[in-house]
mmCIF file of C-alpha atoms and ligand atoms in Angstrom:
data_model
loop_
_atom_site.group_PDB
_atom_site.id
_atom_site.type_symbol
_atom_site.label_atom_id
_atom_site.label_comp_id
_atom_site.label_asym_id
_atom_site.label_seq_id
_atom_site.Cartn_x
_atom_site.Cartn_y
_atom_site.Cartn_z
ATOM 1 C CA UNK A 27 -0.518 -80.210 -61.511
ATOM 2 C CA UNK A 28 -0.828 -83.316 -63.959
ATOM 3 C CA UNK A 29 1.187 -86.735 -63.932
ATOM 4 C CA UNK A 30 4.584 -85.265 -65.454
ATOM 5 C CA UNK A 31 4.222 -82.059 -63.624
ATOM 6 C CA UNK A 32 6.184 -82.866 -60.910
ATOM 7 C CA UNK A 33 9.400 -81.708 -59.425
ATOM 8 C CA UNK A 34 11.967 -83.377 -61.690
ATOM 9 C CA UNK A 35 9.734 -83.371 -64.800
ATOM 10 C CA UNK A 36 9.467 -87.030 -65.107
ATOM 11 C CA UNK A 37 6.890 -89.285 -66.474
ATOM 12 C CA UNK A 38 5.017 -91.400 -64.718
ATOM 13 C CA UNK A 39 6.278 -90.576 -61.406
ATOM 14 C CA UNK A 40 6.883 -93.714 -58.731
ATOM 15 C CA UNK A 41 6.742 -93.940 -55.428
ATOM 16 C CA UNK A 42 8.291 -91.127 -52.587
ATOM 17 C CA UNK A 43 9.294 -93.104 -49.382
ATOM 18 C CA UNK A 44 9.211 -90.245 -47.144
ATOM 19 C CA UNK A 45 10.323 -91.138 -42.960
ATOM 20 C CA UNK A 46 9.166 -88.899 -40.398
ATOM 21 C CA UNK A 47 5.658 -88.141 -42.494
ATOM 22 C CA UNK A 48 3.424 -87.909 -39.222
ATOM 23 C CA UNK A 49 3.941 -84.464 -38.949
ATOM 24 C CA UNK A 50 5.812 -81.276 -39.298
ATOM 25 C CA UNK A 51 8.339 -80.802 -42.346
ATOM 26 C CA UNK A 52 7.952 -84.632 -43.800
ATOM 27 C CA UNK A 53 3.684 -84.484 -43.724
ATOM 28 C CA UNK A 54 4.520 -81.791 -46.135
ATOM 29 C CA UNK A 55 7.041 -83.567 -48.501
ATOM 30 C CA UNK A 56 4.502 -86.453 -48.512
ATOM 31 C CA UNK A 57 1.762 -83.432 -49.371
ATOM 32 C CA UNK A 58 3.485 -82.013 -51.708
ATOM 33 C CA UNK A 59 4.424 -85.309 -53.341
ATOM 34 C CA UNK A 60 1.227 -87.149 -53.615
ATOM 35 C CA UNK A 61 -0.092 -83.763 -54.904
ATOM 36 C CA UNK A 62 2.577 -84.600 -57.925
ATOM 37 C CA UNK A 63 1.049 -87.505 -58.541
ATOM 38 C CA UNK A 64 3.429 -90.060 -56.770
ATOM 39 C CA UNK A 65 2.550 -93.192 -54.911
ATOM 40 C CA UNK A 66 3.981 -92.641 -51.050
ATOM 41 C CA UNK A 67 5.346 -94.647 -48.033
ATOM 42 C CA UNK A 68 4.172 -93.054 -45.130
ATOM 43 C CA UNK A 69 7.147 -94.240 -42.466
ATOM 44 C CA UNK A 70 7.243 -93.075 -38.651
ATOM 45 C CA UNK A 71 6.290 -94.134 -34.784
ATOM 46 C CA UNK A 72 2.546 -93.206 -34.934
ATOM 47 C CA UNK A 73 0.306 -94.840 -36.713
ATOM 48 C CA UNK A 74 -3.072 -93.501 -35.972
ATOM 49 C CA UNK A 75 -1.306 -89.778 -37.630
ATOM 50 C CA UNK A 76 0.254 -92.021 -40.574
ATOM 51 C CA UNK A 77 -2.845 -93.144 -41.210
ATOM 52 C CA UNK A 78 -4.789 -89.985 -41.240
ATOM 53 C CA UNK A 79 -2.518 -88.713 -43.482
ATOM 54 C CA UNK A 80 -2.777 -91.993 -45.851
ATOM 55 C CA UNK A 81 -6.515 -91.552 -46.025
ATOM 56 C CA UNK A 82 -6.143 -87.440 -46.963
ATOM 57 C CA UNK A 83 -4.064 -88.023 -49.490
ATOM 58 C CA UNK A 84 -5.652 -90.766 -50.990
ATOM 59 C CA UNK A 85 -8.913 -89.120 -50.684
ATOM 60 C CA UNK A 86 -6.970 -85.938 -52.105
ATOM 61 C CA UNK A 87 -5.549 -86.651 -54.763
ATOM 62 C CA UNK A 88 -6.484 -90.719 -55.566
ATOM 63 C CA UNK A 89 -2.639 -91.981 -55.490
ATOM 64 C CA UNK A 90 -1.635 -94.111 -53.787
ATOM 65 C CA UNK A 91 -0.757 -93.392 -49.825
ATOM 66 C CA UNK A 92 0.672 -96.810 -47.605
ATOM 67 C CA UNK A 93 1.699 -96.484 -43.850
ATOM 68 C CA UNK A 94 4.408 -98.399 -42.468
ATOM 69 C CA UNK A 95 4.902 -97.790 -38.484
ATOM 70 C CA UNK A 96 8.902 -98.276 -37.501
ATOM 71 C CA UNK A 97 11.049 -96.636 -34.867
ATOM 72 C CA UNK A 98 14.231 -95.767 -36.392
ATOM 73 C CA UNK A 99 16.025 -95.458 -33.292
ATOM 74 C CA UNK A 100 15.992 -99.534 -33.401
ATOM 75 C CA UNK A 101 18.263 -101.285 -35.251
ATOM 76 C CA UNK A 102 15.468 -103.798 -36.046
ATOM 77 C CA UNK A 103 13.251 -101.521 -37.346
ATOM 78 C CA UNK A 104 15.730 -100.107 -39.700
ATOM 79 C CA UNK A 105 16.391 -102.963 -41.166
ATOM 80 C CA UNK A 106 13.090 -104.183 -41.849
ATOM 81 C CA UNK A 107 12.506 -100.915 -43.776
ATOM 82 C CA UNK A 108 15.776 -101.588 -45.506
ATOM 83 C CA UNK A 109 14.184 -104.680 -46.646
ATOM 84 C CA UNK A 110 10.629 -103.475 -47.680
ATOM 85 C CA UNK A 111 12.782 -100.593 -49.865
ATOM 86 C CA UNK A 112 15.083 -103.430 -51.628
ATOM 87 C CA UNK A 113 11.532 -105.214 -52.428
ATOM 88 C CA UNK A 114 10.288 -102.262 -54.569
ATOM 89 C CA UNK A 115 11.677 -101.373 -57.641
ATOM 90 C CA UNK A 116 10.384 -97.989 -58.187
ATOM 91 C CA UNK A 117 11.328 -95.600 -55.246
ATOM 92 C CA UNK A 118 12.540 -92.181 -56.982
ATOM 93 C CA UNK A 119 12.103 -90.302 -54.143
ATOM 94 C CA UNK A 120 13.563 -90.851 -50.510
ATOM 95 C CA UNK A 121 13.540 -88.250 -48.169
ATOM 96 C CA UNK A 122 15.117 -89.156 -45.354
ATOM 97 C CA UNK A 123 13.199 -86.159 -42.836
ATOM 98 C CA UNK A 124 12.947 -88.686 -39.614
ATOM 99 C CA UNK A 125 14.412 -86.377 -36.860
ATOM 100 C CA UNK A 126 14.214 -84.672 -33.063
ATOM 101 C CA UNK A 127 15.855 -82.221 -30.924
ATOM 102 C CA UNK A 128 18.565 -82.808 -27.961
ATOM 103 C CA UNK A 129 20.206 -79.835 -26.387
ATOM 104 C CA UNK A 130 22.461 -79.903 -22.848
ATOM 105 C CA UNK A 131 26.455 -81.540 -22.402
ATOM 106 C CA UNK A 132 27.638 -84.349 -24.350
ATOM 107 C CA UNK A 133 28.147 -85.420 -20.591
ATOM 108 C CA UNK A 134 24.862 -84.897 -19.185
ATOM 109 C CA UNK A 135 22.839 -86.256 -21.888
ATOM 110 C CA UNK A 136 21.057 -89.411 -21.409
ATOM 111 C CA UNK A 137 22.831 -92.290 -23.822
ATOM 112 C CA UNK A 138 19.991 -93.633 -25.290
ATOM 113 C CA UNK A 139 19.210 -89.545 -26.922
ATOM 114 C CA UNK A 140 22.722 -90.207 -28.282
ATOM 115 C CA UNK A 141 21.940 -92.986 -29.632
ATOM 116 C CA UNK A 142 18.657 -92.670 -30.735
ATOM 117 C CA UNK A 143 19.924 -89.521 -32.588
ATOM 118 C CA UNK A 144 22.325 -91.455 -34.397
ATOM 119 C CA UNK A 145 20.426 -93.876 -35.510
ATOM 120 C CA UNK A 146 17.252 -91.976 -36.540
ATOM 121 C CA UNK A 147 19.379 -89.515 -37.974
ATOM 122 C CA UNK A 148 22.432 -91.082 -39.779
ATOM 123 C CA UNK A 149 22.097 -95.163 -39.490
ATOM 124 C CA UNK A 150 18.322 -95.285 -41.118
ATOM 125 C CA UNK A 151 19.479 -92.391 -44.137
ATOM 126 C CA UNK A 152 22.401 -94.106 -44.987
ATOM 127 C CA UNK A 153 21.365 -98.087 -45.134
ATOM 128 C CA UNK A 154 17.951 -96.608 -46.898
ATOM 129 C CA UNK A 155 19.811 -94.628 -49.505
ATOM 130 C CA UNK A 156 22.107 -97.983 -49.674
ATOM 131 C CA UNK A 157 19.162 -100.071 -50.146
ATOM 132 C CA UNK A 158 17.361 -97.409 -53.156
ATOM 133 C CA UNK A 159 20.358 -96.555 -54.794
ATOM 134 C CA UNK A 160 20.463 -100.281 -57.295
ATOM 135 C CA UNK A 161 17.138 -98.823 -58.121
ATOM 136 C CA UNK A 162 17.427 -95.176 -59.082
ATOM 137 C CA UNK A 163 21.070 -95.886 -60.935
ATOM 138 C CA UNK A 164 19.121 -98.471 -62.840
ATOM 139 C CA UNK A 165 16.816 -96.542 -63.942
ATOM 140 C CA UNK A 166 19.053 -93.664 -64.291
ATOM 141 C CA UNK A 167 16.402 -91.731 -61.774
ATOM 142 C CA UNK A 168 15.715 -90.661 -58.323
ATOM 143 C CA UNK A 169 16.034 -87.854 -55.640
ATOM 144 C CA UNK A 170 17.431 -88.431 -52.227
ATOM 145 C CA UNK A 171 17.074 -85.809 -49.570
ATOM 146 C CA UNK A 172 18.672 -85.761 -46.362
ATOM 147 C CA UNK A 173 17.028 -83.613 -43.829
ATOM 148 C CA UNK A 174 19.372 -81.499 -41.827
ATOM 149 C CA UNK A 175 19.737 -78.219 -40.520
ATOM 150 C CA UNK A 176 21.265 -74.706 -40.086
ATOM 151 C CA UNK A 177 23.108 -76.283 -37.507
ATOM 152 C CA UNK A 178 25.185 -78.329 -39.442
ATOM 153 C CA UNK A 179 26.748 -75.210 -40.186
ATOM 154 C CA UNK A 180 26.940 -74.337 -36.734
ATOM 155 C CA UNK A 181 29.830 -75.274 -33.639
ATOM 156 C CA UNK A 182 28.150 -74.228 -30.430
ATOM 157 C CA UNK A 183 27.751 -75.821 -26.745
ATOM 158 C CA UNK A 184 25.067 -77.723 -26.047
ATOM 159 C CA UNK A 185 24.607 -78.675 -29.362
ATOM 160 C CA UNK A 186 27.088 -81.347 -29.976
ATOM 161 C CA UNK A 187 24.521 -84.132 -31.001
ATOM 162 C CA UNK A 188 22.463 -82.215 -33.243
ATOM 163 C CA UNK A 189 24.694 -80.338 -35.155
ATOM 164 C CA UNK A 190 27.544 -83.364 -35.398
ATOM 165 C CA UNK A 191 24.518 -85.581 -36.717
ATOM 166 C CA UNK A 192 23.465 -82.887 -39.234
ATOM 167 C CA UNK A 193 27.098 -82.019 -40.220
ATOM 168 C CA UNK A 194 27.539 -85.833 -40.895
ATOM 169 C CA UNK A 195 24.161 -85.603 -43.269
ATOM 170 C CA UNK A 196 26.004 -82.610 -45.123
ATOM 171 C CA UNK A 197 28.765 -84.145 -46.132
ATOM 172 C CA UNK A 198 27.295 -87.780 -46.554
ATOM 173 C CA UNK A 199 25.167 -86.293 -49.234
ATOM 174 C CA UNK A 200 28.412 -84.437 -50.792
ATOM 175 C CA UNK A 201 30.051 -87.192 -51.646
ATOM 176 C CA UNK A 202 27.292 -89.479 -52.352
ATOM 177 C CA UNK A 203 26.680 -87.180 -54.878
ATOM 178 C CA UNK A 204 30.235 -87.052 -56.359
ATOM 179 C CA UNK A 205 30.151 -91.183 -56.302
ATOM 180 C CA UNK A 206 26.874 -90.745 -58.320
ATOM 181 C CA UNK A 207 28.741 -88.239 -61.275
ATOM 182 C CA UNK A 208 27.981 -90.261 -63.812
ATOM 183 C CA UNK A 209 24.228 -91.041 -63.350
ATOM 184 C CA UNK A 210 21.232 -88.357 -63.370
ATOM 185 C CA UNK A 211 20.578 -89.517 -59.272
ATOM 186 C CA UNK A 212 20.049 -86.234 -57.555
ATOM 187 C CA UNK A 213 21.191 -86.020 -53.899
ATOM 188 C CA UNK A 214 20.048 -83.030 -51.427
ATOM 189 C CA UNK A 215 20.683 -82.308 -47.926
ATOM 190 C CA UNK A 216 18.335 -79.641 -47.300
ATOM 191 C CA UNK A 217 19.370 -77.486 -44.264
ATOM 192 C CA UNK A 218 16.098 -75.382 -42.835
ATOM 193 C CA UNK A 219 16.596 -72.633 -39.854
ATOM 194 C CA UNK A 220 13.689 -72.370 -37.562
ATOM 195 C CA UNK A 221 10.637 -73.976 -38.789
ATOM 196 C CA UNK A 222 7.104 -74.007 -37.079
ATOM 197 C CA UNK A 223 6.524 -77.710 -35.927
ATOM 198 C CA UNK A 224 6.150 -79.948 -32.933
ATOM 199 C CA UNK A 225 10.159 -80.509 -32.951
ATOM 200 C CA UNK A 226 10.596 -78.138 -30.148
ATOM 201 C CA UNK A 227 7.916 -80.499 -27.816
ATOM 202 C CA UNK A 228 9.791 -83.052 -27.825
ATOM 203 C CA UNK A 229 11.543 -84.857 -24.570
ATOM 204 C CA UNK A 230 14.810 -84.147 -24.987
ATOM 205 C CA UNK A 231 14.223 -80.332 -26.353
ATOM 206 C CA UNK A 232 12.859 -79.116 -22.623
ATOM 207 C CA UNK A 233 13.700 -75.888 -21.538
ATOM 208 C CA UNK A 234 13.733 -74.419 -25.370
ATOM 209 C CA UNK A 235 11.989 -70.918 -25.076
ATOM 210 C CA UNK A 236 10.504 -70.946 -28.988
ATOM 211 C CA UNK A 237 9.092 -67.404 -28.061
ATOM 212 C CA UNK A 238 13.157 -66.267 -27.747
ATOM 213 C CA UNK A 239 13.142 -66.320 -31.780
ATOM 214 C CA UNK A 240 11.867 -63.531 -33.261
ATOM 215 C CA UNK A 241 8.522 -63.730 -35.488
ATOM 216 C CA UNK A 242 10.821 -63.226 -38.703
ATOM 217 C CA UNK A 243 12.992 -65.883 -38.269
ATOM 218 C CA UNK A 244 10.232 -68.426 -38.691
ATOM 219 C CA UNK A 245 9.378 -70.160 -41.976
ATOM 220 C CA UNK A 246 6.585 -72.622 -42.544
ATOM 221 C CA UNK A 247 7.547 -76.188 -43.498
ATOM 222 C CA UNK A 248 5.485 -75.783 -46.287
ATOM 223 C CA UNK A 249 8.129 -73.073 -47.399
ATOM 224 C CA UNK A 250 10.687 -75.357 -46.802
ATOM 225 C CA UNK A 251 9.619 -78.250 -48.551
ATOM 226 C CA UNK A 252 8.539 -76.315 -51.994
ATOM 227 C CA UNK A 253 11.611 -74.683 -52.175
ATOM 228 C CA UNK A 254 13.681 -77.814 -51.480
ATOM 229 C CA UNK A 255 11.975 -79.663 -54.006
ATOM 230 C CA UNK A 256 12.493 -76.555 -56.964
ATOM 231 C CA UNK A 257 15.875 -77.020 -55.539
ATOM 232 C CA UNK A 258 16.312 -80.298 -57.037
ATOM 233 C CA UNK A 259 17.466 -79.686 -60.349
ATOM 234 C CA UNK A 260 19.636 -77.328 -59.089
ATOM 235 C CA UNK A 261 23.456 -78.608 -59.171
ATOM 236 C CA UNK A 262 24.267 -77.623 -55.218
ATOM 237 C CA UNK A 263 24.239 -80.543 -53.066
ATOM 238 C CA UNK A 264 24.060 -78.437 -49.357
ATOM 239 C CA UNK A 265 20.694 -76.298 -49.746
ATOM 240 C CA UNK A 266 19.433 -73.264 -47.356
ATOM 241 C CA UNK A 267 16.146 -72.596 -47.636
ATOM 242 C CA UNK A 268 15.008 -68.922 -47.208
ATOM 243 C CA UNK A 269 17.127 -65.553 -48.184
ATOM 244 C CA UNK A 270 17.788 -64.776 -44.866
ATOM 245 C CA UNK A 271 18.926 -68.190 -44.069
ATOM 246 C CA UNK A 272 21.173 -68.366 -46.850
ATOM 247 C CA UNK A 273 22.874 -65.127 -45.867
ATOM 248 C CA UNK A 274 23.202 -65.835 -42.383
ATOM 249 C CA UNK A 275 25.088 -68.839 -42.936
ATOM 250 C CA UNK A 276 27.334 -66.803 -45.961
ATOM 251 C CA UNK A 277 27.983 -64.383 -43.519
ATOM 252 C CA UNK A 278 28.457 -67.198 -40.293
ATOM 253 C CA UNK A 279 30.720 -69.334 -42.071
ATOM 254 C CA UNK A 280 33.062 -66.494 -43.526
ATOM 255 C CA UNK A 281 36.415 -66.559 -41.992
ATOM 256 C CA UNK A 282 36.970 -63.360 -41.152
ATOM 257 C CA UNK A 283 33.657 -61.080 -41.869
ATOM 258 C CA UNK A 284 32.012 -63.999 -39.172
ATOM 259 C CA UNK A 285 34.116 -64.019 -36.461
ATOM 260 C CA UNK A 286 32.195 -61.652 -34.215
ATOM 261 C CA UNK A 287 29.133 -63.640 -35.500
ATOM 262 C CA UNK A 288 30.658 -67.426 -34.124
ATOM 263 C CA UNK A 289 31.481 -65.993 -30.877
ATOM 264 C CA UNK A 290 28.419 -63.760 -30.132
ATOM 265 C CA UNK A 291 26.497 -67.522 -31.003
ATOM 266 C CA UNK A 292 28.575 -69.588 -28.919
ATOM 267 C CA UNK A 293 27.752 -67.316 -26.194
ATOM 268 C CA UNK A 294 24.433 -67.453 -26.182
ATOM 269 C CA UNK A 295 21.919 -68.853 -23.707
ATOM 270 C CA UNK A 296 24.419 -70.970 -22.212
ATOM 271 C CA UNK A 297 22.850 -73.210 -19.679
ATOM 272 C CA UNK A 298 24.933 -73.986 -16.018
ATOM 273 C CA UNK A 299 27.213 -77.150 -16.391
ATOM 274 C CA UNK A 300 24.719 -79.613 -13.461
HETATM 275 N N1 NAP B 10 11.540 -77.563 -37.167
HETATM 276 C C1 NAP B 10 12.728 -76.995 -37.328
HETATM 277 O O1 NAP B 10 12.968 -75.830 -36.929
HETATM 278 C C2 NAP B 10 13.814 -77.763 -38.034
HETATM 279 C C3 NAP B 10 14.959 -77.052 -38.454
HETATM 280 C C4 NAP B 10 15.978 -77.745 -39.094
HETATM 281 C C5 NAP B 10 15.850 -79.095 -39.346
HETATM 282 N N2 NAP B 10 14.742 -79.764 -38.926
HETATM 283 C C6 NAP B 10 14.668 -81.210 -39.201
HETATM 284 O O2 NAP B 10 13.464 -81.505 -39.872
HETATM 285 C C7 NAP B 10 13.145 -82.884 -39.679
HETATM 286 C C8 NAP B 10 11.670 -83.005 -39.369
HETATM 287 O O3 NAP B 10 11.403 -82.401 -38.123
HETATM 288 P P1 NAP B 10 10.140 -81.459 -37.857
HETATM 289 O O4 NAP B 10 10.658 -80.125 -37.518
HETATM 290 O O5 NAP B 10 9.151 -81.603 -38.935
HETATM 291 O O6 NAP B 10 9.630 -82.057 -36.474
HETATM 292 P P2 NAP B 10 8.389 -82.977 -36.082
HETATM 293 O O7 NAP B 10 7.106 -82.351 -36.490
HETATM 294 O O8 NAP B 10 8.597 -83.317 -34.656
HETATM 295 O O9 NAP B 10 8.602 -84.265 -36.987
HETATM 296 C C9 NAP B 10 9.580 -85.225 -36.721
HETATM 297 C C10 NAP B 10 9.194 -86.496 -37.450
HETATM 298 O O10 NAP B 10 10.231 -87.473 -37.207
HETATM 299 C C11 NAP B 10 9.619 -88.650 -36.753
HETATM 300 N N3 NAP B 10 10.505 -89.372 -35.854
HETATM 301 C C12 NAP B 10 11.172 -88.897 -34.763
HETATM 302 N N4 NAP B 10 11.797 -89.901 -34.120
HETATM 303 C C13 NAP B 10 11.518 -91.040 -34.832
HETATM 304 C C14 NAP B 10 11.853 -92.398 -34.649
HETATM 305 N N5 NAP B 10 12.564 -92.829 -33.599
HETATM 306 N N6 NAP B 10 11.411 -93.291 -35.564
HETATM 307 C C15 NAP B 10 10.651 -92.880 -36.618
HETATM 308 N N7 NAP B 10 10.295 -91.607 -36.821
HETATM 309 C C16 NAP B 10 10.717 -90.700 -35.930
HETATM 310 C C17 NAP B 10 8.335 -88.213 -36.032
HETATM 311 O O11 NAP B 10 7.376 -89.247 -36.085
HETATM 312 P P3 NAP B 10 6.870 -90.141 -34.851
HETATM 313 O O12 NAP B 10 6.987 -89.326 -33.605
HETATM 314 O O13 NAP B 10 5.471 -90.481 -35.239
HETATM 315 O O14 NAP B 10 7.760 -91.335 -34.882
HETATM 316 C C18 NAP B 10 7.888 -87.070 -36.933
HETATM 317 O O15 NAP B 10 7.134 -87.555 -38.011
HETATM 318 C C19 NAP B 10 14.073 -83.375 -38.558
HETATM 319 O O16 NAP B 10 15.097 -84.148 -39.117
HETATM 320 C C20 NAP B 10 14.625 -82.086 -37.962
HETATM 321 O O17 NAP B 10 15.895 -82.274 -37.389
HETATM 322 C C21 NAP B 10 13.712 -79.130 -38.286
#
């Protein structure tokens, strides 16, 4: 793929600020995206991974890859990366992918998962998209993408952090994108189902059996990132990747035909209150 082969079709492609690129679904956006012959910011916790990454891409495909270690569950650290974006005046891609897993009781889970999760996954999306926005509508240009999930979609127990956080990324992108009707800014909240990374290691994800979903209901992120991106032209805001996805949520969120559906899910694998 040359210079103005990229997703949008633009020329001279700038630079994709991508958050969570150490691993899993963001590595790929930042993959994929250097591959199209943008510059990237490389933003997440470890370093040594960032800057793996930086060097394979910029031994790859020669543009340019820079690493910037931040915890977005700090306030702090937000803002300094609010700061480096308003510095640069060529973002036109954020994707906004930083995330992690919490499952048990609103009651039961430790405060600082609740807030970490809030700030990783709705303070840093919206002050970055704030701080890129001036940019993109000034140059009449730019992609935002809000990572979410299937489980925006979805009310069940146990998963009132995650899927409140996701559902907030839904419809923050909606209207985002309705306030930005009159420019050519694109906004996405791309909402994968189960996806093979290290999400389901993390510390506040234990006791999630990833051998109770079947083989088929897997996708790779490398799926879910190329068909996010050819999503991008695309008028819908809220994007499923995968057939089966898409139906399941059709079907899921149907008032009537997805009744049994809701209840068999909220049912399901319901651990004892402690
Ligand atoms: N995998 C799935 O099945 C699935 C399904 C739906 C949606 N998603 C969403 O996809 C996104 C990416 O997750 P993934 O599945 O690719 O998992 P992953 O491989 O664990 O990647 C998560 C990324 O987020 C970063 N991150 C987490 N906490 C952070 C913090 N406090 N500060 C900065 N960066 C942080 C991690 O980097 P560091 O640890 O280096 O900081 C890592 O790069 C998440 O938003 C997740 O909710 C995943």
């Amino acid at each position: 793929m040359n210079k103005s082969q990229n997703f949008m079709n633009w020329n001279n492609p700038g630079i994709a600020l991508i958050t969570g690129a150490s691993s899993g679904i963001g590595a790929s956006y930042a993959r994929l995206l250097s591959a199209q012959g943008f510059e990237t910011i490389l933003v997440a916790r470890r370093k040594e991974r960032l800057e793996d990454l930086a060097r394979e891409l910029e031994h790859n495909t020669s543009n340019k890859a820079a690493v910037v270690v931040a915890d977005l569950s700090k306030l702090e650290d937000i803002n300094s990366v609010t700061e480096k974006i308003k510095g640069l005046n060529n973002i036109d891609v954020l994707v906004n992918n930083a995330g992690f897993g919490t499952r048990g009781y609103l009651e039961n889970l430790p405060l600082n998962a609740i807030k970490e999760m809030m700030f990783v996954h709705n303070i840093a999306p919206v002050f970055f998209s704030r701080a890129v926005l001036p940019g993109m509508i000034k140059q009449n240009r730019g992609v935002i993408i809000n990572v979410s999930s299937m489980r925006a979609f979805m009310a069940r127990p146990q998963d009132v952090m995650y899927g409140s956080t996701k559902n907030f990324l839904n419809r923050f992108s909606e209207i985002l994108q309705l306030e930005l009707h009159d420019t050519k800014v694109k906004i996405q909240a791309v909402c994968p189902g189960y996806t093979r990374t290290e999400i389901f290691n993390g510390k506040y994800l234990k006791d999630f059996d990833v051998s109770s979903i079947p083989e088929e209901m897997w996708m790779s992120v490398d799926e879910v990132v190329e068909l996010s991106l050819n999503a991008c032209q695309n008028k819908e805001v809220v994007f499923i990747p995968g057939d089966a996805n898409q139906k399941f949520i059709e079907l899921y969120t149907n008032p009537k035909l997805g009744k049994r559906t809701r209840e068999n899910m909220t049912k399901m694998k319901i651990i004892p209150r402690k």
